Structure formats: structure tokens, C-alpha cells
Amino acid sequence: MTIGIVSTGVYIPDNVMTAEEIAALSKLPLHVVKDKMGITQKAIPGPDDHTVAMGIRAAEKALQKGNIDPKTIDLVIYIGEEHKEYPLWTAAIKMQEELGAYHAWGFDVALRCGTTIMAIKVAKSLMEADATINTVLLAGGYRNSDFIDYTNERTRFMFNLGAGGAAMILKKDHTENIILETDMMTDGSFSEDVVVPVGGTKEPLTTNHLEKGLYRLDVLDPEGMKTRLEQKSMQNFLKVIRHALMKSGYAEPNIDYLAILHMKKSAHDFVLQELGLTSEQTTYLSDYGHIGQMDQIISLELAQKEGKLKDGDLAVLVSAGIGYAWGAVAVKWGR
């Protein structure tokens, strides 16, 4: 049995925040924002760019591109963020209704920026285990940029957070863009390093919190997190790539394209160097910023437009999510 990608869809808001604007708000030198953080500009949400709404727009594009009747979808998996139109809400069911996927059922999954890779693994496993699941839609949106305080130096590494939506349609016995094997890692020692410290059951949201600007992402132990990340992050990032390749019967020299999340330029270049890849074998998302778990799908679409993917290529999608989670999946591209 093969599970293949039928089509993808991406929605990017029209509004952007430029490197100059980020520099002005954060009081950082412009060259730091552009050259070190790797941000030329990033997409930010407009008044109608709600999280699930952006996922629906992306899903509509994927359905149209793949010539898929929504009534043939068996399962909808929401891969967007917890920050969405309503704080307590099952988004997949809303997507099912809006898209006309009347014969499907749906649920939400979340693993921060590792969600798409994890959801691909979950979807493939469900399709292999259940004869009634033949077509699966993964879709969601992201706008965690709402939680960024550009005056907070502790969250500087998240100044690249943007907004957008993405979708992917998987189908059983589809002989193109075949999903191979996935590798995932999580490390709970980072689980409370990056949080929105108020608004949950431990510290219910108050007017005072809002006035003090506490309803924002923050880093509770910046020095401890930095030390632990330096010890583990890049090692684990490369480890999941190599394990996904090994489980799929391949090795690093076989990689033709790397669909990688946006990260600071030095880290991006380090990964390419370690894997023996060139800049032509990936896409650096400096004009988009980091749109969370949508980055891998965005990268795939850009690669197709730029002619970086051809039939028979081996693509690897890789992510890292705060918490911390690392994941990679290998895809045999084209026919």
C-alpha cells in the first residue's frame, strides 16, 4: 500500500511586516534582523485572517488543484495552532462543514511547529489501519505572531513568527509523491520554557494581566533553555532527518530537496553544510518568516514553482517545535 500527496494549498495574507519595521519596534540594528535573523519581511494577519479561516482558504486551493470532490474526503485533521477564533473549539469540524466534506469525520492535533510532520505520520498510520479511510485532508492556520512583544529580548528568536494557512491532501494507493517513513523526537525538559504565562488555569486572565502586557509569549528560564538547546537542538534536528532517511532505505547523499522551517540564517546554513546540501536544494523563507507548522508545505509549493523538485527526487520535510519536538518525513516526489 502506498500513501501519496495528491495536492497542497497555501494561503498567505497580503499584509506584511518588513525588516525595517521589526528593527524599529525591537530597537535592533537592521542588519541583525536581515542578516542574522534572516527576515526580509514576514506575513502578518489582516482583519479577516483568522487561524481556521486561513486553513480553510488553503484547503480550498488544495481541493481545486487536486480536483478532489470534498464529499470523497474521509477524514479532516486540523494541523493549525491552538490560538484560533475561539479558545475552546474543535476546528476540524468547522473545516469539515465549510468545505462540504459531509462524509468525513475530523479531529485536531497539536505539536507546535512539529504538527504537520506528526499529522502526516498519524494520517498514514490511520489509512494503513482502517480500510474505510482512503482520503485525508490536513489543513490549518497560524498567527502566533499575535503573541510577540518586540520589546522583550527574551523572545527575540521568535520575532520571525508570521501568519498563513496551508493544506495537504493524502490518498491511499496514490502513486505520486509517496510518503515514506517519519521520525519524531520530543524532550520534556523544555516543556515550560516558552509559554504564554497567563490565561490558563494556573493564572486565569485578568484585566491587570492585559494592562501589563503579560498575555504574550515569554521565556521563563532563558539561560537554562539556551544551555540545553545548545546541547541538544541541532543534534536532534539532524538525528530525525537521518533516522527518517534510514527507515526509508536512504541516506544523506540521496536528499534532493529539504523542506525546512524558517530559522536564523546561521542555523539554516549549518544544517545544509552537515547534510552536504546546497542552497539550491532548499528554500530559505526570508520573505515569509516562520509560519509555524505551515513552513514545510509552503517550502514544497515554492520548490515546485521554482523547478527545484522533479519526478523521482527524494524530499525531506523537517521541523522543530517549542516544547521541544523534532520531526522529519521522507517523500519520494513525483511519479
CSV table of C-alpha atoms in Angstrom, one decimal:
chain,number,residue,atom,x,y,z
A,1,MET,CA,0.0,0.0,0.0
A,2,THR,CA,1.2,3.5,-0.8
A,3,ILE,CA,0.1,6.8,0.6
A,4,GLY,CA,0.7,9.8,-1.6
A,5,ILE,CA,0.3,13.5,-1.6
A,6,VAL,CA,-2.4,14.5,-4.1
A,7,SER,CA,-2.0,18.2,-3.7
A,8,THR,CA,-1.2,21.1,-1.4
A,9,GLY,CA,-2.6,24.6,-0.9
A,10,VAL,CA,-1.2,27.7,0.7
A,11,TYR,CA,-2.8,30.9,1.8
A,12,ILE,CA,-0.5,33.9,2.7
A,13,PRO,CA,-2.1,37.2,3.9
A,14,ASP,CA,-1.5,40.3,1.9
A,15,ASN,CA,-0.2,42.3,4.9
A,16,VAL,CA,3.5,42.2,5.7
A,17,MET,CA,5.8,43.5,8.4
A,18,THR,CA,9.2,44.5,7.0
A,19,ALA,CA,12.6,44.0,8.5
A,20,GLU,CA,12.8,47.8,8.9
A,21,GLU,CA,9.6,47.7,11.0
A,22,ILE,CA,10.8,44.8,13.2
A,23,ALA,CA,14.1,46.7,13.7
A,24,ALA,CA,12.3,49.9,14.7
A,25,LEU,CA,10.0,48.1,17.2
A,26,SER,CA,12.7,45.9,18.7
A,27,LYS,CA,15.5,48.6,18.7
A,28,LEU,CA,17.7,46.0,16.9
A,29,PRO,CA,20.1,47.0,14.1
A,30,LEU,CA,18.6,46.4,10.7
A,31,HIS,CA,21.5,44.2,9.7
A,32,VAL,CA,20.8,41.9,12.6
A,33,VAL,CA,17.2,41.4,11.5
A,34,LYS,CA,18.1,40.9,7.9
A,35,ASP,CA,21.3,39.0,8.0
A,36,LYS,CA,21.3,37.1,11.3
A,37,MET,CA,17.6,36.5,11.8
A,38,GLY,CA,17.1,36.1,8.1
A,39,ILE,CA,14.0,38.2,7.8
A,40,THR,CA,13.4,40.4,4.8
A,41,GLN,CA,9.7,40.6,5.6
A,42,LYS,CA,7.0,38.4,7.1
A,43,ALA,CA,3.3,37.8,6.5
A,44,ILE,CA,1.0,39.1,9.3
A,45,PRO,CA,-2.7,38.7,9.5
A,46,GLY,CA,-5.3,41.2,8.2
A,47,PRO,CA,-8.7,41.8,9.9
A,48,ASP,CA,-10.2,38.7,8.3
A,49,ASP,CA,-7.2,36.4,8.5
A,50,HIS,CA,-8.3,34.2,11.4
A,51,THR,CA,-6.5,31.0,12.1
A,52,VAL,CA,-9.0,28.4,10.9
A,53,ALA,CA,-10.3,30.7,8.2
A,54,MET,CA,-6.8,30.8,6.7
A,55,GLY,CA,-6.7,27.0,6.9
A,56,ILE,CA,-10.0,26.8,5.0
A,57,ARG,CA,-8.7,29.0,2.3
A,58,ALA,CA,-5.6,26.9,1.9
A,59,ALA,CA,-7.7,23.7,1.8
A,60,GLU,CA,-10.0,25.1,-0.9
A,61,LYS,CA,-6.9,25.6,-3.0
A,62,ALA,CA,-5.7,22.1,-2.4
A,63,LEU,CA,-9.1,20.6,-3.3
A,64,GLN,CA,-9.2,22.6,-6.5
A,65,LYS,CA,-5.6,21.8,-7.5
A,66,GLY,CA,-6.1,18.1,-6.8
A,67,ASN,CA,-9.5,18.0,-8.5
A,68,ILE,CA,-10.9,16.4,-5.3
A,69,ASP,CA,-14.6,16.4,-4.5
A,70,PRO,CA,-14.8,17.3,-0.8
A,71,LYS,CA,-17.5,14.7,-0.4
A,72,THR,CA,-14.9,12.0,-1.1
A,73,ILE,CA,-12.8,13.1,1.9
A,74,ASP,CA,-12.9,10.5,4.7
A,75,LEU,CA,-11.0,12.4,7.5
A,76,VAL,CA,-10.2,16.0,8.2
A,77,ILE,CA,-7.2,16.6,10.6
A,78,TYR,CA,-6.7,20.2,11.8
A,79,ILE,CA,-3.0,20.9,11.9
A,80,GLY,CA,-3.2,24.6,12.9
A,81,GLU,CA,-2.5,26.3,16.2
A,82,GLU,CA,-4.4,26.4,19.4
A,83,HIS,CA,-4.6,30.1,19.1
A,84,LYS,CA,-7.6,30.5,16.8
A,85,GLU,CA,-11.1,32.0,16.5
A,86,TYR,CA,-12.3,30.6,19.9
A,87,PRO,CA,-10.2,29.4,22.8
A,88,LEU,CA,-12.2,26.1,23.3
A,89,TRP,CA,-13.2,24.8,19.9
A,90,THR,CA,-12.7,21.7,17.6
A,91,ALA,CA,-11.5,23.4,14.5
A,92,ALA,CA,-11.6,20.3,12.2
A,93,ILE,CA,-15.3,20.1,12.5
A,94,LYS,CA,-15.7,23.7,11.4
A,95,MET,CA,-13.4,23.0,8.4
A,96,GLN,CA,-15.4,19.9,7.5
A,97,GLU,CA,-18.6,21.9,7.4
A,98,GLU,CA,-17.2,24.9,5.5
A,99,LEU,CA,-15.5,22.7,2.9
A,100,GLY,CA,-18.5,20.4,2.3
A,101,ALA,CA,-16.7,17.3,3.5
A,102,TYR,CA,-20.0,15.9,4.6
A,103,HIS,CA,-18.9,12.2,4.7
A,104,ALA,CA,-15.8,12.8,6.7
A,105,TRP,CA,-15.1,13.0,10.4
A,106,GLY,CA,-12.5,15.2,12.0
A,107,PHE,CA,-10.2,15.9,14.9
A,108,ASP,CA,-7.5,18.4,15.9
A,109,VAL,CA,-3.8,17.6,16.6
A,110,ALA,CA,-1.1,19.8,18.1
A,111,LEU,CA,2.6,19.6,18.5
A,112,ARG,CA,3.6,23.2,18.0
A,113,CYS,CA,5.6,23.7,14.9
A,114,GLY,CA,6.1,19.9,14.6
A,115,THR,CA,2.4,19.4,14.0
A,116,THR,CA,2.4,18.9,10.2
A,117,ILE,CA,5.1,16.2,10.3
A,118,MET,CA,3.3,14.4,13.2
A,119,ALA,CA,0.0,14.7,11.4
A,120,ILE,CA,1.4,13.1,8.3
A,121,LYS,CA,2.6,10.1,10.4
A,122,VAL,CA,-0.8,9.9,12.2
A,123,ALA,CA,-2.8,10.1,8.9
A,124,LYS,CA,-0.6,7.5,7.2
A,125,SER,CA,-1.0,5.1,10.2
A,126,LEU,CA,-4.8,5.5,10.2
A,127,MET,CA,-5.0,4.9,6.5
A,128,GLU,CA,-3.0,1.8,6.8
A,129,ALA,CA,-5.0,0.5,9.7
A,130,ASP,CA,-8.5,1.4,8.6
A,131,ALA,CA,-9.9,0.3,5.3
A,132,THR,CA,-12.6,3.0,5.3
A,133,ILE,CA,-10.1,5.9,5.3
A,134,ASN,CA,-8.9,6.5,1.8
A,135,THR,CA,-8.5,10.3,1.5
A,136,VAL,CA,-7.3,12.6,4.3
A,137,LEU,CA,-7.2,16.4,4.4
A,138,LEU,CA,-4.6,18.0,6.6
A,139,ALA,CA,-5.2,21.8,7.0
A,140,GLY,CA,-4.8,24.6,9.4
A,141,GLY,CA,-3.6,28.2,10.0
A,142,TYR,CA,-1.1,30.0,12.1
A,143,ARG,CA,-0.9,33.5,13.6
A,144,ASN,CA,1.2,33.2,16.8
A,145,SER,CA,2.8,36.5,15.8
A,146,ASP,CA,-0.1,38.0,17.8
A,147,PHE,CA,1.7,36.9,21.0
A,148,ILE,CA,5.1,38.6,20.2
A,149,ASP,CA,6.3,41.6,22.3
A,150,TYR,CA,9.1,43.2,20.2
A,151,THR,CA,10.5,44.9,23.3
A,152,ASN,CA,11.0,41.6,25.1
A,153,GLU,CA,14.6,40.5,24.4
A,154,ARG,CA,13.9,37.0,25.8
A,155,THR,CA,11.6,36.3,22.8
A,156,ARG,CA,14.0,37.6,20.2
A,157,PHE,CA,14.3,34.2,18.5
A,158,MET,CA,10.5,34.4,17.8
A,159,PHE,CA,10.5,37.8,16.1
A,160,ASN,CA,10.2,35.8,12.8
A,161,LEU,CA,6.7,34.5,13.6
A,162,GLY,CA,4.3,35.2,10.8
A,163,ALA,CA,0.8,34.2,9.6
A,164,GLY,CA,-0.7,32.0,7.0
A,165,GLY,CA,-2.5,28.8,6.2
A,166,ALA,CA,-1.6,25.5,4.5
A,167,ALA,CA,-3.2,22.2,3.5
A,168,MET,CA,-2.2,18.8,2.2
A,169,ILE,CA,-4.4,16.0,0.8
A,170,LEU,CA,-3.2,12.4,1.2
A,171,LYS,CA,-4.7,9.5,-0.7
A,172,LYS,CA,-4.4,5.7,-0.3
A,173,ASP,CA,-2.8,3.9,-3.3
A,174,HIS,CA,-1.8,7.2,-4.9
A,175,THR,CA,1.4,6.5,-6.9
A,176,GLU,CA,2.8,10.1,-6.8
A,177,ASN,CA,4.6,12.0,-4.1
A,178,ILE,CA,4.8,8.9,-1.9
A,179,ILE,CA,5.0,9.3,1.9
A,180,LEU,CA,7.9,7.1,3.2
A,181,GLU,CA,8.9,7.0,6.8
A,182,THR,CA,8.8,9.5,9.6
A,183,ASP,CA,10.9,10.0,12.7
A,184,MET,CA,9.9,12.1,15.8
A,185,MET,CA,11.6,13.1,19.0
A,186,THR,CA,10.3,15.1,22.0
A,187,ASP,CA,12.1,16.4,25.1
A,188,GLY,CA,10.0,17.4,28.0
A,189,SER,CA,12.9,19.2,29.8
A,190,PHE,CA,11.8,22.2,27.6
A,191,SER,CA,8.1,21.9,28.1
A,192,GLU,CA,7.6,25.0,30.3
A,193,ASP,CA,10.4,27.2,28.8
A,194,VAL,CA,8.3,29.1,26.3
A,195,VAL,CA,4.7,29.8,27.3
A,196,VAL,CA,2.0,32.5,27.5
A,197,PRO,CA,2.3,32.7,31.3
A,198,VAL,CA,-1.3,33.9,31.9
A,199,GLY,CA,-4.7,32.9,30.7
A,200,GLY,CA,-4.7,29.3,31.7
A,201,THR,CA,-5.9,27.5,34.9
A,202,LYS,CA,-2.7,28.3,36.8
A,203,GLU,CA,-3.1,32.0,36.3
A,204,PRO,CA,-6.5,32.9,34.9
A,205,LEU,CA,-6.6,36.0,32.7
A,206,THR,CA,-7.3,39.3,34.4
A,207,THR,CA,-7.6,43.0,33.3
A,208,ASN,CA,-4.3,43.6,35.2
A,209,HIS,CA,-2.5,41.0,33.1
A,210,LEU,CA,-3.7,42.7,29.9
A,211,GLU,CA,-2.7,46.1,31.1
A,212,LYS,CA,0.8,44.8,31.9
A,213,GLY,CA,1.1,43.1,28.6
A,214,LEU,CA,1.6,39.7,30.1
A,215,TYR,CA,-0.7,37.9,27.6
A,216,ARG,CA,2.3,37.3,25.4
A,217,LEU,CA,4.8,34.6,24.7
A,218,ASP,CA,7.7,34.7,27.2
A,219,VAL,CA,10.7,32.6,28.1
A,220,LEU,CA,10.6,31.6,31.8
A,221,ASP,CA,14.2,30.3,32.0
A,222,PRO,CA,16.2,31.9,29.1
A,223,GLU,CA,19.7,30.9,30.3
A,224,GLY,CA,18.7,27.4,31.1
A,225,MET,CA,16.9,27.0,27.8
A,226,LYS,CA,19.8,28.4,25.9
A,227,THR,CA,22.2,26.0,27.5
A,228,ARG,CA,20.0,22.9,27.0
A,229,LEU,CA,19.2,23.9,23.4
A,230,GLU,CA,22.9,24.3,22.5
A,231,GLN,CA,23.5,20.8,23.8
A,232,LYS,CA,20.6,19.1,22.0
A,233,SER,CA,18.8,21.1,19.3
A,234,MET,CA,20.9,20.8,16.2
A,235,GLN,CA,21.9,17.2,17.1
A,236,ASN,CA,18.3,16.2,17.4
A,237,PHE,CA,17.3,18.1,14.3
A,238,LEU,CA,19.9,16.2,12.2
A,239,LYS,CA,19.1,13.0,14.0
A,240,VAL,CA,15.4,12.9,13.0
A,241,ILE,CA,16.4,13.6,9.4
A,242,ARG,CA,18.9,10.8,9.3
A,243,HIS,CA,16.6,8.4,11.1
A,244,ALA,CA,13.7,9.2,8.7
A,245,LEU,CA,16.1,8.5,5.8
A,246,MET,CA,17.4,5.3,7.3
A,247,LYS,CA,13.9,4.0,8.0
A,248,SER,CA,13.0,4.8,4.3
A,249,GLY,CA,16.1,3.0,2.9
A,250,TYR,CA,18.0,6.1,2.1
A,251,ALA,CA,21.0,8.2,3.3
A,252,GLU,CA,22.0,11.8,3.3
A,253,PRO,CA,23.6,11.8,-0.2
A,254,ASN,CA,20.2,10.8,-1.6
A,255,ILE,CA,18.4,14.0,-0.5
A,256,ASP,CA,17.4,16.2,-3.4
A,257,TYR,CA,15.3,18.8,-1.6
A,258,LEU,CA,15.0,19.8,2.1
A,259,ALA,CA,11.7,21.5,3.1
A,260,ILE,CA,12.9,23.2,6.3
A,261,LEU,CA,11.3,25.6,8.6
A,262,HIS,CA,12.5,29.2,8.8
A,263,MET,CA,15.3,29.7,11.4
A,264,LYS,CA,18.2,32.1,11.8
A,265,LYS,CA,20.5,32.1,8.9
A,266,SER,CA,23.5,30.6,10.6
A,267,ALA,CA,21.5,27.6,11.9
A,268,HIS,CA,19.9,27.1,8.4
A,269,ASP,CA,23.4,27.1,6.8
A,270,PHE,CA,24.8,24.7,9.4
A,271,VAL,CA,22.1,22.1,8.6
A,272,LEU,CA,22.8,22.4,4.9
A,273,GLN,CA,26.5,22.0,5.5
A,274,GLU,CA,26.1,19.0,7.8
A,275,LEU,CA,23.9,17.3,5.2
A,276,GLY,CA,26.1,18.2,2.2
A,277,LEU,CA,23.3,20.2,0.6
A,278,THR,CA,23.5,23.5,-1.4
A,279,SER,CA,21.2,26.5,-1.2
A,280,GLU,CA,19.6,25.3,-4.4
A,281,GLN,CA,18.3,22.2,-2.7
A,282,THR,CA,16.1,24.1,-0.2
A,283,THR,CA,14.2,27.4,0.1
A,284,TYR,CA,15.1,29.9,2.7
A,285,LEU,CA,11.8,31.6,3.8
A,286,SER,CA,13.2,35.1,4.4
A,287,ASP,CA,10.2,36.7,2.6
A,288,TYR,CA,7.7,34.8,4.7
A,289,GLY,CA,9.1,34.4,8.2
A,290,HIS,CA,8.3,31.4,10.3
A,291,ILE,CA,4.6,30.4,9.8
A,292,GLY,CA,4.9,27.6,12.3
A,293,GLN,CA,3.9,24.1,11.0
A,294,MET,CA,2.9,25.6,7.7
A,295,ASP,CA,6.6,26.1,6.7
A,296,GLN,CA,7.1,22.6,5.2
A,297,ILE,CA,4.1,22.9,2.9
A,298,ILE,CA,5.0,26.4,1.9
A,299,SER,CA,8.5,25.2,1.0
A,300,LEU,CA,7.2,22.4,-1.1
A,301,GLU,CA,5.0,24.7,-3.1
A,302,LEU,CA,7.8,27.2,-3.7
A,303,ALA,CA,10.1,24.4,-4.7
A,304,GLN,CA,7.6,23.3,-7.4
A,305,LYS,CA,7.2,26.8,-8.7
A,306,GLU,CA,11.0,27.3,-8.9
A,307,GLY,CA,11.7,23.9,-10.5
A,308,LYS,CA,13.6,22.5,-7.6
A,309,LEU,CA,11.5,19.3,-7.4
A,310,LYS,CA,11.3,16.8,-10.3
A,311,ASP,CA,10.0,13.3,-10.7
A,312,GLY,CA,12.0,10.8,-8.7
A,313,ASP,CA,13.5,13.3,-6.3
A,314,LEU,CA,13.8,12.5,-2.6
A,315,ALA,CA,12.4,15.3,-0.5
A,316,VAL,CA,12.7,15.5,3.3
A,317,LEU,CA,10.3,17.7,5.3
A,318,VAL,CA,11.8,18.7,8.7
A,319,SER,CA,10.5,20.6,11.7
A,320,ALA,CA,11.3,21.7,15.2
A,321,GLY,CA,8.7,22.8,17.6
A,322,ILE,CA,8.9,24.5,21.0
A,323,GLY,CA,8.3,22.1,23.8
A,324,TYR,CA,10.6,20.6,22.3
A,325,ALA,CA,9.7,18.4,19.4
A,326,TRP,CA,11.7,17.5,16.3
A,327,GLY,CA,10.4,15.6,13.3
A,328,ALA,CA,11.2,14.6,9.7
A,329,VAL,CA,9.4,12.7,7.0
A,330,ALA,CA,10.8,11.4,3.7
A,331,VAL,CA,8.8,11.8,0.5
A,332,LYS,CA,9.5,10.2,-2.9
A,333,TRP,CA,8.5,13.0,-5.2
A,334,GLY,CA,6.6,12.8,-8.5
A,335,ARG,CA,5.9,9.7,-10.4
